[in-house]
Amino acid sequence: MRLMPASGSFTTGARELAKRCSIENKVDPSFQKIQERFLRDHGELPVDLLRFIQGEARWDLRLTAWLLWLATHGSKFWKQYIQSLPKEHEMTCLLNYSPEEQPQLQWLASEAAAQHTWAQDSHTSIFSSQTGLLRSLQLANTLQDTLWAMSLVRSRTFSEAVQSTDLALMVPTADLANHSFQQNSVYALRATQGTFELKSCQPIKEGQAVCISYGADKTNAELMRDYGFFVPGNPNDRLDLAVSSWQQHAPVVAKPAQLLFKALNGSPAPLTEEQRPRLLAGPFLKAVGLAGKVQANKLLIAGLSRKETSAACAEDADLSRKLAAVLSLPVCKSASVVDGSRTTSSFWPPKSFTDSGEPALRTTLTSRERAQQRQAVDMLQKHCKSLQAWGTGPESDDSFADSSAGTPRQRQALRARTDHNCLIQAAHSVLETYKQSMNQNVVLSRS
């Protein structure tokens, strides 16, 4: 393994790789020695294990078998590395949550149940020392052994394509690099040289964490599933406002949710396409101080460039949630109007084209459109309230989010659902801003 550019040494903490001194463009010989130790310490693998690793099973299952083998049969190097890894009770990937712990995740409870069930089935059929396909290797005496290895494989592997083949790698020390959407480093596998490189893409100050990107478009649900953490104000998060989705998850989270939904919306049946509320892009974006293309997921803060908007959101989680909330809402250039059995569309009138070649959006409302938009806002705000009603709200959760009480998984579930509730609240707030603006704007008469 090679980490470059590097000079001096790195310090490691709780899943962090931090620079201890200034960075220069040269290779540290100590990391070249690690590469030599890799080759020396692998040794021979049992035939059954080798056959499984080279077989057709999923990549994460094959790496799980390999890691479980190293945990008990690895050399001194691997044992020292494994001893530095977190224990199963400290892991917070969704598959680690037991059936008793899953309801604490609220909006992620269904996915956690599916992940845990899959892991449990894999343990029984493959890794268990009593019943698994690889039982002759005595890899996992308990389900917790398998969950430990699975979650580490999920959270600490690198993926890289080499000659059209996707590879999954476990690289000690480099796997301590954290995630950031504004990463300061990148990684690469140099197959011809037999090295793994971690490179800085900007100056890194002494004591600053070395961060790579685990995926520029990762949502918090995906980060919790695969890594066990979330990003406050994740710009990729979206609220699922589909009625059928709420009904699907409600039984896992809280049984009264369906009853609450029926009380708030009149019927538990999914809304038809004509009944779904729509917000008119022009007046809505103007009211909340944004511009850009909602359908293309490209929004700007009024008066700022795209780069300036991204920088502002990176520094302000609340601002990032505001943009994510707007992108979650059904915003379009025209809104369907249900009139008895007929459905008509209120399209924008012809306007002069902008420099980008697109017609300018009308930002005023007719009296009929204002009534329609108020109805849409009321319905969407009720939807937001039904999402929040599944569990504790942001105010009650926030008072416990920094508490040291409970297990690591309980604390992480609490923080994750608090952040998600803040996104719901952000959606409710922008809707309220739009509603208030309609009370202040001059209304045009319909011709």
Short mmCIF file of C-alpha atoms in Angstrom, two decimals:
data_model
loop_
_atom_site.label_atom_id
_atom_site.label_comp_id
_atom_site.label_asym_id
_atom_site.label_seq_id
_atom_site.Cartn_x
_atom_site.Cartn_y
_atom_site.Cartn_z
CA MET A 1 0.00 0.00 0.00
CA ARG A 2 1.22 3.49 -0.75
CA LEU A 3 -0.19 6.72 0.65
CA MET A 4 0.91 9.80 -1.22
CA PRO A 5 1.71 12.65 -1.03
CA ALA A 6 2.85 11.96 2.51
CA SER A 7 5.60 13.04 4.82
CA GLY A 8 6.07 12.21 8.47
CA SER A 9 3.28 10.10 9.92
CA PHE A 10 -0.47 10.05 10.34
CA THR A 11 -2.34 9.85 13.62
CA THR A 12 -5.50 7.80 13.87
CA GLY A 13 -8.51 8.29 16.08
CA ALA A 14 -12.13 7.14 16.02
CA ARG A 15 -12.39 6.50 12.29
CA GLU A 16 -10.18 9.43 11.38
CA LEU A 17 -6.97 9.90 9.48
CA ALA A 18 -5.38 13.23 10.45
CA LYS A 19 -2.18 14.85 9.28
CA ARG A 20 0.37 15.31 12.03
CA CYS A 21 2.67 17.59 10.05
CA SER A 22 2.75 19.57 6.79
CA ILE A 23 2.28 17.66 3.53
CA GLU A 24 4.97 17.41 0.87
CA ASN A 25 5.02 15.65 -2.48
CA LYS A 26 7.09 12.60 -1.66
CA VAL A 27 6.46 9.02 -0.59
CA ASP A 28 7.04 7.95 2.98
CA PRO A 29 9.24 4.80 2.96
CA SER A 30 7.33 3.48 5.99
CA PHE A 31 4.26 2.96 3.84
CA GLN A 32 6.25 1.07 1.22
CA LYS A 33 7.19 -1.38 3.96
CA ILE A 34 3.49 -1.95 4.65
CA GLN A 35 3.09 -3.11 1.04
CA GLU A 36 5.85 -5.68 1.53
CA ARG A 37 4.22 -6.88 4.76
CA PHE A 38 0.92 -7.38 2.94
CA LEU A 39 2.51 -9.93 0.62
CA ARG A 40 4.37 -11.65 3.43
CA ASP A 41 1.45 -11.88 5.84
CA HIS A 42 -1.31 -13.28 3.62
CA GLY A 43 0.01 -16.83 3.65
CA GLU A 44 -1.94 -19.85 2.41
CA LEU A 45 -5.75 -19.97 2.62
CA PRO A 46 -7.78 -23.16 3.20
CA VAL A 47 -9.15 -24.77 0.05
CA ASP A 48 -12.79 -24.31 1.12
CA LEU A 49 -12.23 -20.63 1.84
CA LEU A 50 -10.32 -20.07 -1.38
CA ARG A 51 -13.04 -21.78 -3.39
CA PHE A 52 -15.71 -19.57 -1.78
CA ILE A 53 -13.71 -16.36 -2.30
CA GLN A 54 -13.20 -17.20 -5.97
CA GLY A 55 -16.82 -18.27 -6.42
CA GLU A 56 -19.99 -16.50 -7.52
CA ALA A 57 -21.25 -15.23 -4.15
CA ARG A 58 -21.75 -11.51 -3.57
CA TRP A 59 -18.54 -9.54 -3.12
CA ASP A 60 -19.40 -8.52 0.44
CA LEU A 61 -20.10 -12.12 1.47
CA ARG A 62 -16.76 -13.27 0.09
CA LEU A 63 -14.90 -10.50 1.91
CA THR A 64 -16.83 -11.30 5.09
CA ALA A 65 -15.57 -14.89 4.96
CA TRP A 66 -12.01 -13.67 4.43
CA LEU A 67 -12.19 -11.20 7.34
CA LEU A 68 -13.67 -13.80 9.69
CA TRP A 69 -10.81 -16.14 8.80
CA LEU A 70 -8.21 -13.44 9.48
CA ALA A 71 -9.81 -12.69 12.86
CA THR A 72 -8.78 -16.11 14.16
CA HIS A 73 -6.01 -17.29 11.80
CA GLY A 74 -4.35 -14.09 10.62
CA SER A 75 -0.73 -13.20 11.26
CA LYS A 76 0.41 -10.73 13.91
CA PHE A 77 -0.05 -7.84 11.48
CA TRP A 78 -3.69 -8.71 10.77
CA LYS A 79 -4.47 -9.43 14.40
CA GLN A 80 -3.14 -6.03 15.42
CA TYR A 81 -5.23 -4.40 12.72
CA ILE A 82 -8.37 -6.31 13.71
CA GLN A 83 -7.85 -5.44 17.36
CA SER A 84 -7.92 -1.75 16.39
CA LEU A 85 -11.34 -2.12 14.74
CA PRO A 86 -14.60 -1.34 16.58
CA LYS A 87 -16.54 -4.16 18.24
CA GLU A 88 -19.93 -5.30 17.01
CA HIS A 89 -21.83 -3.49 19.77
CA GLU A 90 -20.20 -0.25 18.60
CA MET A 91 -21.21 -0.67 14.95
CA THR A 92 -24.16 1.36 13.68
CA CYS A 93 -24.78 0.11 10.12
CA LEU A 94 -28.44 -0.70 9.58
CA LEU A 95 -27.79 -4.45 9.51
CA ASN A 96 -26.44 -4.22 13.08
CA TYR A 97 -29.80 -3.09 14.48
CA SER A 98 -31.67 -5.94 16.15
CA PRO A 99 -35.48 -6.25 15.87
CA GLU A 100 -35.71 -4.67 19.32
CA GLU A 101 -33.57 -1.69 18.24
CA GLN A 102 -35.06 -1.11 14.78
CA PRO A 103 -38.14 0.95 15.82
CA GLN A 104 -35.79 3.63 17.19
CA LEU A 105 -34.73 4.37 13.61
CA GLN A 106 -38.29 5.36 12.66
CA TRP A 107 -38.03 6.24 8.94
CA LEU A 108 -35.18 3.73 8.42
CA ALA A 109 -36.78 0.91 10.41
CA SER A 110 -38.05 -1.05 7.38
CA GLU A 111 -34.69 -0.97 5.62
CA ALA A 112 -32.90 -1.96 8.84
CA ALA A 113 -35.26 -4.93 9.23
CA ALA A 114 -34.53 -6.07 5.68
CA GLN A 115 -30.77 -5.67 6.14
CA HIS A 116 -30.71 -7.52 9.47
CA THR A 117 -32.83 -10.39 8.13
CA TRP A 118 -30.51 -10.78 5.15
CA ALA A 119 -27.46 -10.81 7.43
CA GLN A 120 -29.09 -13.36 9.74
CA ASP A 121 -29.94 -15.64 6.82
CA SER A 122 -26.38 -15.32 5.48
CA HIS A 123 -24.99 -16.26 8.88
CA THR A 124 -27.16 -19.36 9.13
CA SER A 125 -26.53 -20.56 5.59
CA ILE A 126 -22.85 -19.62 5.09
CA PHE A 127 -20.83 -18.49 8.11
CA SER A 128 -22.27 -20.26 11.16
CA SER A 129 -19.90 -22.74 12.75
CA GLN A 130 -22.88 -25.03 13.33
CA THR A 131 -25.04 -24.78 10.17
CA GLY A 132 -23.17 -22.76 7.53
CA LEU A 133 -21.70 -23.83 4.23
CA LEU A 134 -18.26 -22.95 5.60
CA ARG A 135 -18.79 -24.59 9.01
CA SER A 136 -15.62 -26.66 8.62
CA LEU A 137 -13.65 -23.41 8.93
CA GLN A 138 -15.36 -22.44 12.22
CA LEU A 139 -15.69 -18.81 11.15
CA ALA A 140 -18.57 -17.51 13.30
CA ASN A 141 -19.81 -19.03 16.54
CA THR A 142 -22.52 -16.37 16.97
CA LEU A 143 -24.61 -14.06 14.82
CA GLN A 144 -22.71 -11.13 16.35
CA ASP A 145 -19.47 -12.49 14.87
CA THR A 146 -20.99 -12.38 11.39
CA LEU A 147 -22.60 -8.97 11.91
CA TRP A 148 -19.23 -7.59 13.05
CA ALA A 149 -17.45 -8.76 9.89
CA MET A 150 -20.31 -7.79 7.56
CA SER A 151 -20.55 -4.25 8.88
CA LEU A 152 -16.78 -3.74 8.67
CA VAL A 153 -16.78 -4.97 5.08
CA ARG A 154 -19.66 -2.61 4.31
CA SER A 155 -18.10 0.42 5.98
CA ARG A 156 -14.38 0.06 5.27
CA THR A 157 -13.95 -1.30 1.76
CA PHE A 158 -12.84 0.66 -1.30
CA SER A 159 -14.14 -0.08 -4.79
CA GLU A 160 -12.09 0.39 -7.92
CA ALA A 161 -12.41 -0.72 -11.55
CA VAL A 162 -9.37 -2.43 -13.07
CA GLN A 163 -9.57 -3.46 -16.73
CA SER A 164 -13.39 -3.46 -16.68
CA THR A 165 -13.45 -5.53 -13.49
CA ASP A 166 -14.83 -4.05 -10.27
CA LEU A 167 -12.64 -4.80 -7.27
CA ALA A 168 -13.40 -4.44 -3.56
CA LEU A 169 -10.43 -3.71 -1.33
CA MET A 170 -9.74 -3.60 2.39
CA VAL A 171 -6.78 -1.31 3.01
CA PRO A 172 -5.66 -0.88 6.63
CA THR A 173 -4.82 2.70 7.67
CA ALA A 174 -6.31 4.17 4.47
CA ASP A 175 -9.73 2.93 5.64
CA LEU A 176 -9.56 5.48 8.45
CA ALA A 177 -10.17 8.33 6.00
CA ASN A 178 -13.57 9.87 6.70
CA HIS A 179 -16.21 11.03 4.23
CA SER A 180 -16.89 14.60 3.16
CA PHE A 181 -18.81 16.09 0.25
CA GLN A 182 -15.92 18.62 0.18
CA GLN A 183 -13.16 16.01 0.26
CA ASN A 184 -9.51 17.04 0.36
CA SER A 185 -8.12 13.70 -0.85
CA VAL A 186 -8.77 10.99 -3.43
CA TYR A 187 -7.76 7.35 -3.67
CA ALA A 188 -6.66 5.11 -6.52
CA LEU A 189 -5.45 1.55 -7.03
CA ARG A 190 -2.35 1.32 -9.21
CA ALA A 191 -2.71 -2.27 -10.38
CA THR A 192 0.44 -2.35 -12.50
CA GLN A 193 2.49 -1.09 -9.56
CA GLY A 194 0.69 -3.18 -6.96
CA THR A 195 0.01 -0.12 -4.80
CA PHE A 196 -2.92 1.76 -3.30
CA GLU A 197 -2.60 5.53 -3.30
CA LEU A 198 -4.27 8.14 -1.14
CA LYS A 199 -3.56 11.57 -2.60
CA SER A 200 -4.31 15.04 -1.35
CA CYS A 201 -6.12 17.22 -3.91
CA GLN A 202 -5.56 20.43 -1.94
CA PRO A 203 -3.23 21.62 0.85
CA ILE A 204 -3.95 19.87 4.15
CA LYS A 205 -3.03 21.67 7.33
CA GLU A 206 -1.47 20.09 10.37
CA GLY A 207 -4.13 18.32 12.44
CA GLN A 208 -6.74 18.50 9.66
CA ALA A 209 -8.66 15.31 8.89
CA VAL A 210 -7.95 13.52 5.63
CA CYS A 211 -11.34 13.10 3.92
CA ILE A 212 -12.37 11.32 0.76
CA SER A 213 -15.80 11.01 -0.84
CA TYR A 214 -17.79 7.84 -0.23
CA GLY A 215 -20.11 8.98 -3.02
CA ALA A 216 -21.10 12.47 -4.13
CA ASP A 217 -24.79 11.56 -4.37
CA LYS A 218 -25.15 9.46 -1.21
CA THR A 219 -28.24 10.16 0.88
CA ASN A 220 -28.28 9.77 4.65
CA ALA A 221 -30.32 6.58 4.26
CA GLU A 222 -27.51 5.11 2.13
CA LEU A 223 -24.79 6.37 4.46
CA MET A 224 -26.57 4.86 7.48
CA ARG A 225 -27.13 1.60 5.63
CA ASP A 226 -23.53 1.09 4.51
CA TYR A 227 -21.43 3.11 6.96
CA GLY A 228 -23.51 3.75 10.06
CA PHE A 229 -23.32 7.55 10.04
CA PHE A 230 -25.18 10.50 8.51
CA VAL A 231 -24.29 14.00 7.32
CA PRO A 232 -26.27 16.79 9.03
CA GLY A 233 -28.15 18.69 6.35
CA ASN A 234 -27.22 16.20 3.62
CA PRO A 235 -27.86 18.00 0.30
CA ASN A 236 -28.89 14.71 -1.35
CA ASP A 237 -31.71 13.92 1.08
CA ARG A 238 -35.29 14.06 -0.11
CA LEU A 239 -38.59 13.57 1.70
CA ASP A 240 -40.75 10.75 0.40
CA LEU A 241 -44.17 12.34 0.07
CA ALA A 242 -45.78 9.36 -1.65
CA VAL A 243 -48.82 8.19 0.31
CA SER A 244 -48.23 4.53 -0.48
CA SER A 245 -44.72 4.76 0.99
CA TRP A 246 -46.03 6.06 4.31
CA GLN A 247 -48.50 3.19 4.52
CA GLN A 248 -45.77 0.71 3.71
CA HIS A 249 -43.51 1.82 6.57
CA ALA A 250 -46.13 2.75 9.15
CA PRO A 251 -46.65 -0.77 10.61
CA VAL A 252 -42.93 -1.13 11.32
CA VAL A 253 -42.56 2.24 13.01
CA ALA A 254 -45.84 2.92 14.78
CA LYS A 255 -49.20 1.25 14.32
CA PRO A 256 -51.25 4.43 14.93
CA ALA A 257 -49.63 6.10 11.91
CA GLN A 258 -52.24 4.78 9.46
CA LEU A 259 -55.06 6.02 11.65
CA LEU A 260 -53.41 9.43 11.90
CA PHE A 261 -52.94 9.55 8.15
CA LYS A 262 -56.63 8.78 7.61
CA ALA A 263 -57.65 11.52 10.04
CA LEU A 264 -55.42 14.12 8.40
CA ASN A 265 -56.08 13.31 4.77
CA GLY A 266 -59.59 11.88 4.75
CA SER A 267 -58.70 8.53 3.19
CA PRO A 268 -55.81 6.05 3.49
CA ALA A 269 -55.92 5.39 -0.27
CA PRO A 270 -53.09 6.84 -2.40
CA LEU A 271 -53.90 10.08 -4.16
CA THR A 272 -54.52 10.00 -7.90
CA GLU A 273 -52.24 11.95 -10.22
CA GLU A 274 -54.88 14.68 -10.58
CA GLN A 275 -55.25 14.95 -6.81
CA ARG A 276 -51.56 15.30 -6.03
CA PRO A 277 -50.75 18.87 -4.95
CA ARG A 278 -48.46 20.93 -7.18
CA LEU A 279 -46.60 24.13 -6.43
CA LEU A 280 -46.03 26.67 -9.20
CA ALA A 281 -42.28 27.15 -9.63
CA GLY A 282 -42.20 30.88 -10.37
CA PRO A 283 -44.03 32.32 -7.35
CA PHE A 284 -42.88 29.54 -5.00
CA LEU A 285 -39.14 29.94 -5.67
CA LYS A 286 -39.41 33.71 -5.50
CA ALA A 287 -41.17 33.50 -2.12
CA VAL A 288 -38.47 31.28 -0.57
CA GLY A 289 -35.54 33.21 -2.07
CA LEU A 290 -34.32 30.60 -4.55
CA ALA A 291 -33.82 30.32 -8.29
CA GLY A 292 -32.87 27.63 -10.80
CA LYS A 293 -34.33 24.42 -12.17
CA VAL A 294 -36.16 22.27 -9.63
CA GLN A 295 -36.71 19.30 -11.93
CA ALA A 296 -32.97 19.21 -12.74
CA ASN A 297 -32.10 19.39 -9.01
CA LYS A 298 -30.25 22.64 -9.65
CA LEU A 299 -31.22 25.36 -7.22
CA LEU A 300 -29.41 28.58 -6.39
CA ILE A 301 -29.74 30.99 -3.52
CA ALA A 302 -31.01 34.22 -5.05
CA GLY A 303 -28.03 36.44 -5.88
CA LEU A 304 -25.39 33.69 -5.51
CA SER A 305 -23.59 31.57 -8.10
CA ARG A 306 -23.70 27.77 -8.06
CA LYS A 307 -20.27 27.59 -6.43
CA GLU A 308 -21.23 30.17 -3.82
CA THR A 309 -24.49 28.33 -3.11
CA SER A 310 -22.64 25.03 -2.59
CA ALA A 311 -20.12 26.68 -0.28
CA ALA A 312 -22.88 28.34 1.75
CA CYS A 313 -24.77 25.05 2.14
CA ALA A 314 -21.58 23.25 3.20
CA GLU A 315 -21.20 25.71 6.06
CA ASP A 316 -24.88 25.86 7.06
CA ALA A 317 -26.81 22.62 7.58
CA ASP A 318 -30.11 24.50 7.93
CA LEU A 319 -29.61 26.20 4.58
CA SER A 320 -28.73 22.86 2.98
CA ARG A 321 -31.92 21.35 4.43
CA LYS A 322 -33.94 24.21 2.97
CA LEU A 323 -32.75 23.43 -0.55
CA ALA A 324 -33.24 19.70 -0.01
CA ALA A 325 -36.77 20.34 1.29
CA VAL A 326 -37.68 22.42 -1.76
CA LEU A 327 -36.35 19.71 -4.06
CA SER A 328 -38.54 17.19 -2.22
CA LEU A 329 -41.73 19.10 -2.95
CA PRO A 330 -43.86 18.71 -6.11
CA VAL A 331 -42.81 21.90 -7.90
CA CYS A 332 -43.56 22.33 -11.59
CA LYS A 333 -44.02 25.01 -14.24
CA SER A 334 -47.76 24.37 -14.47
CA ALA A 335 -50.38 23.03 -12.10
CA SER A 336 -53.33 20.78 -12.93
CA VAL A 337 -56.72 22.14 -11.94
CA VAL A 338 -59.48 19.63 -11.17
CA ASP A 339 -62.85 20.99 -12.24
CA GLY A 340 -65.54 18.36 -11.77
CA SER A 341 -64.74 15.46 -14.09
CA ARG A 342 -62.35 17.57 -16.20
CA THR A 343 -58.69 18.18 -15.59
CA THR A 344 -57.06 21.21 -17.17
CA SER A 345 -53.55 22.59 -16.96
CA SER A 346 -52.60 26.17 -16.25
CA PHE A 347 -49.53 26.63 -18.46
CA TRP A 348 -47.22 29.60 -18.40
CA PRO A 349 -48.08 32.18 -21.07
CA PRO A 350 -45.48 32.87 -23.79
CA LYS A 351 -42.63 35.00 -22.49
CA SER A 352 -39.40 36.37 -23.89
CA PHE A 353 -36.53 33.90 -23.70
CA THR A 354 -33.63 34.32 -21.31
CA ASP A 355 -29.95 34.07 -22.24
CA SER A 356 -30.09 30.34 -21.53
CA GLY A 357 -32.80 29.89 -24.12
CA GLU A 358 -35.60 29.14 -21.65
CA PRO A 359 -38.75 31.20 -21.07
CA ALA A 360 -38.84 33.26 -17.90
CA LEU A 361 -41.17 31.93 -15.22
CA ARG A 362 -44.16 34.04 -14.27
CA THR A 363 -44.00 34.90 -10.56
CA THR A 364 -47.51 36.29 -10.10
CA LEU A 365 -50.71 34.37 -9.37
CA THR A 366 -54.27 34.74 -10.58
CA SER A 367 -57.04 34.55 -7.99
CA ARG A 368 -57.85 31.00 -9.06
CA GLU A 369 -54.22 29.96 -8.90
CA ARG A 370 -53.82 31.49 -5.46
CA ALA A 371 -56.76 29.45 -4.13
CA GLN A 372 -55.33 26.33 -5.72
CA GLN A 373 -51.87 26.99 -4.31
CA ARG A 374 -53.22 27.54 -0.80
CA GLN A 375 -55.02 24.21 -1.02
CA ALA A 376 -51.82 22.53 -2.21
CA VAL A 377 -49.78 24.06 0.64
CA ASP A 378 -52.34 22.98 3.24
CA MET A 379 -52.31 19.40 1.96
CA LEU A 380 -48.50 19.24 1.87
CA GLN A 381 -48.21 20.67 5.38
CA LYS A 382 -50.59 17.98 6.62
CA HIS A 383 -48.37 15.39 4.92
CA CYS A 384 -45.34 16.80 6.74
CA LYS A 385 -47.17 16.60 10.06
CA SER A 386 -48.09 12.97 9.44
CA LEU A 387 -44.42 12.16 8.79
CA GLN A 388 -43.39 13.85 12.03
CA ALA A 389 -46.14 12.09 13.96
CA TRP A 390 -44.38 8.72 13.65
CA GLY A 391 -42.16 9.50 16.60
CA THR A 392 -40.60 12.28 18.61
CA GLY A 393 -40.23 15.67 16.97
CA PRO A 394 -37.06 17.73 16.50
CA GLU A 395 -37.52 19.65 19.74
CA SER A 396 -37.77 16.60 22.01
CA ASP A 397 -35.11 14.63 20.13
CA ASP A 398 -32.67 17.52 20.06
CA SER A 399 -32.51 17.71 23.85
CA PHE A 400 -31.17 14.13 23.96
CA ALA A 401 -29.08 14.02 20.79
CA ASP A 402 -25.81 14.83 22.57
CA SER A 403 -26.52 12.67 25.57
CA SER A 404 -24.06 9.92 26.47
CA ALA A 405 -26.90 7.74 27.72
CA GLY A 406 -27.84 4.59 25.85
CA THR A 407 -25.89 2.35 23.50
CA PRO A 408 -23.98 3.60 20.43
CA ARG A 409 -26.80 2.39 18.17
CA GLN A 410 -29.47 4.10 20.28
CA ARG A 411 -27.56 7.38 20.18
CA GLN A 412 -26.94 7.18 16.45
CA ALA A 413 -30.58 6.33 15.72
CA LEU A 414 -31.63 9.33 17.81
CA ARG A 415 -29.27 11.70 15.99
CA ALA A 416 -30.28 10.37 12.56
CA ARG A 417 -34.00 10.73 13.16
CA THR A 418 -33.47 14.18 14.67
CA ASP A 419 -31.74 15.31 11.48
CA HIS A 420 -34.52 13.76 9.36
CA ASN A 421 -37.16 15.50 11.45
CA CYS A 422 -35.34 18.78 10.86
CA LEU A 423 -35.68 18.18 7.12
CA ILE A 424 -39.42 17.64 7.54
CA GLN A 425 -39.62 20.85 9.56
CA ALA A 426 -37.69 22.68 6.83
CA ALA A 427 -40.28 21.56 4.27
CA HIS A 428 -43.10 22.75 6.52
CA SER A 429 -41.34 26.10 7.00
CA VAL A 430 -40.81 26.83 3.28
CA LEU A 431 -44.45 25.97 2.68
CA GLU A 432 -45.45 28.41 5.42
CA THR A 433 -43.25 31.09 3.85
CA TYR A 434 -45.00 30.54 0.51
CA LYS A 435 -48.42 30.73 2.17
CA GLN A 436 -47.56 34.04 3.86
CA SER A 437 -46.25 35.50 0.60
CA MET A 438 -49.59 34.76 -1.08
CA ASN A 439 -51.30 36.91 1.52
CA GLN A 440 -49.02 39.83 0.65
CA ASN A 441 -48.81 39.64 -3.16
CA VAL A 442 -51.09 41.50 -5.52
CA VAL A 443 -53.49 39.06 -7.19
CA LEU A 444 -54.12 39.26 -10.91
CA SER A 445 -57.61 38.76 -12.26
CA ARG A 446 -58.09 35.82 -14.63
CA SER A 447 -58.77 36.90 -18.16
#
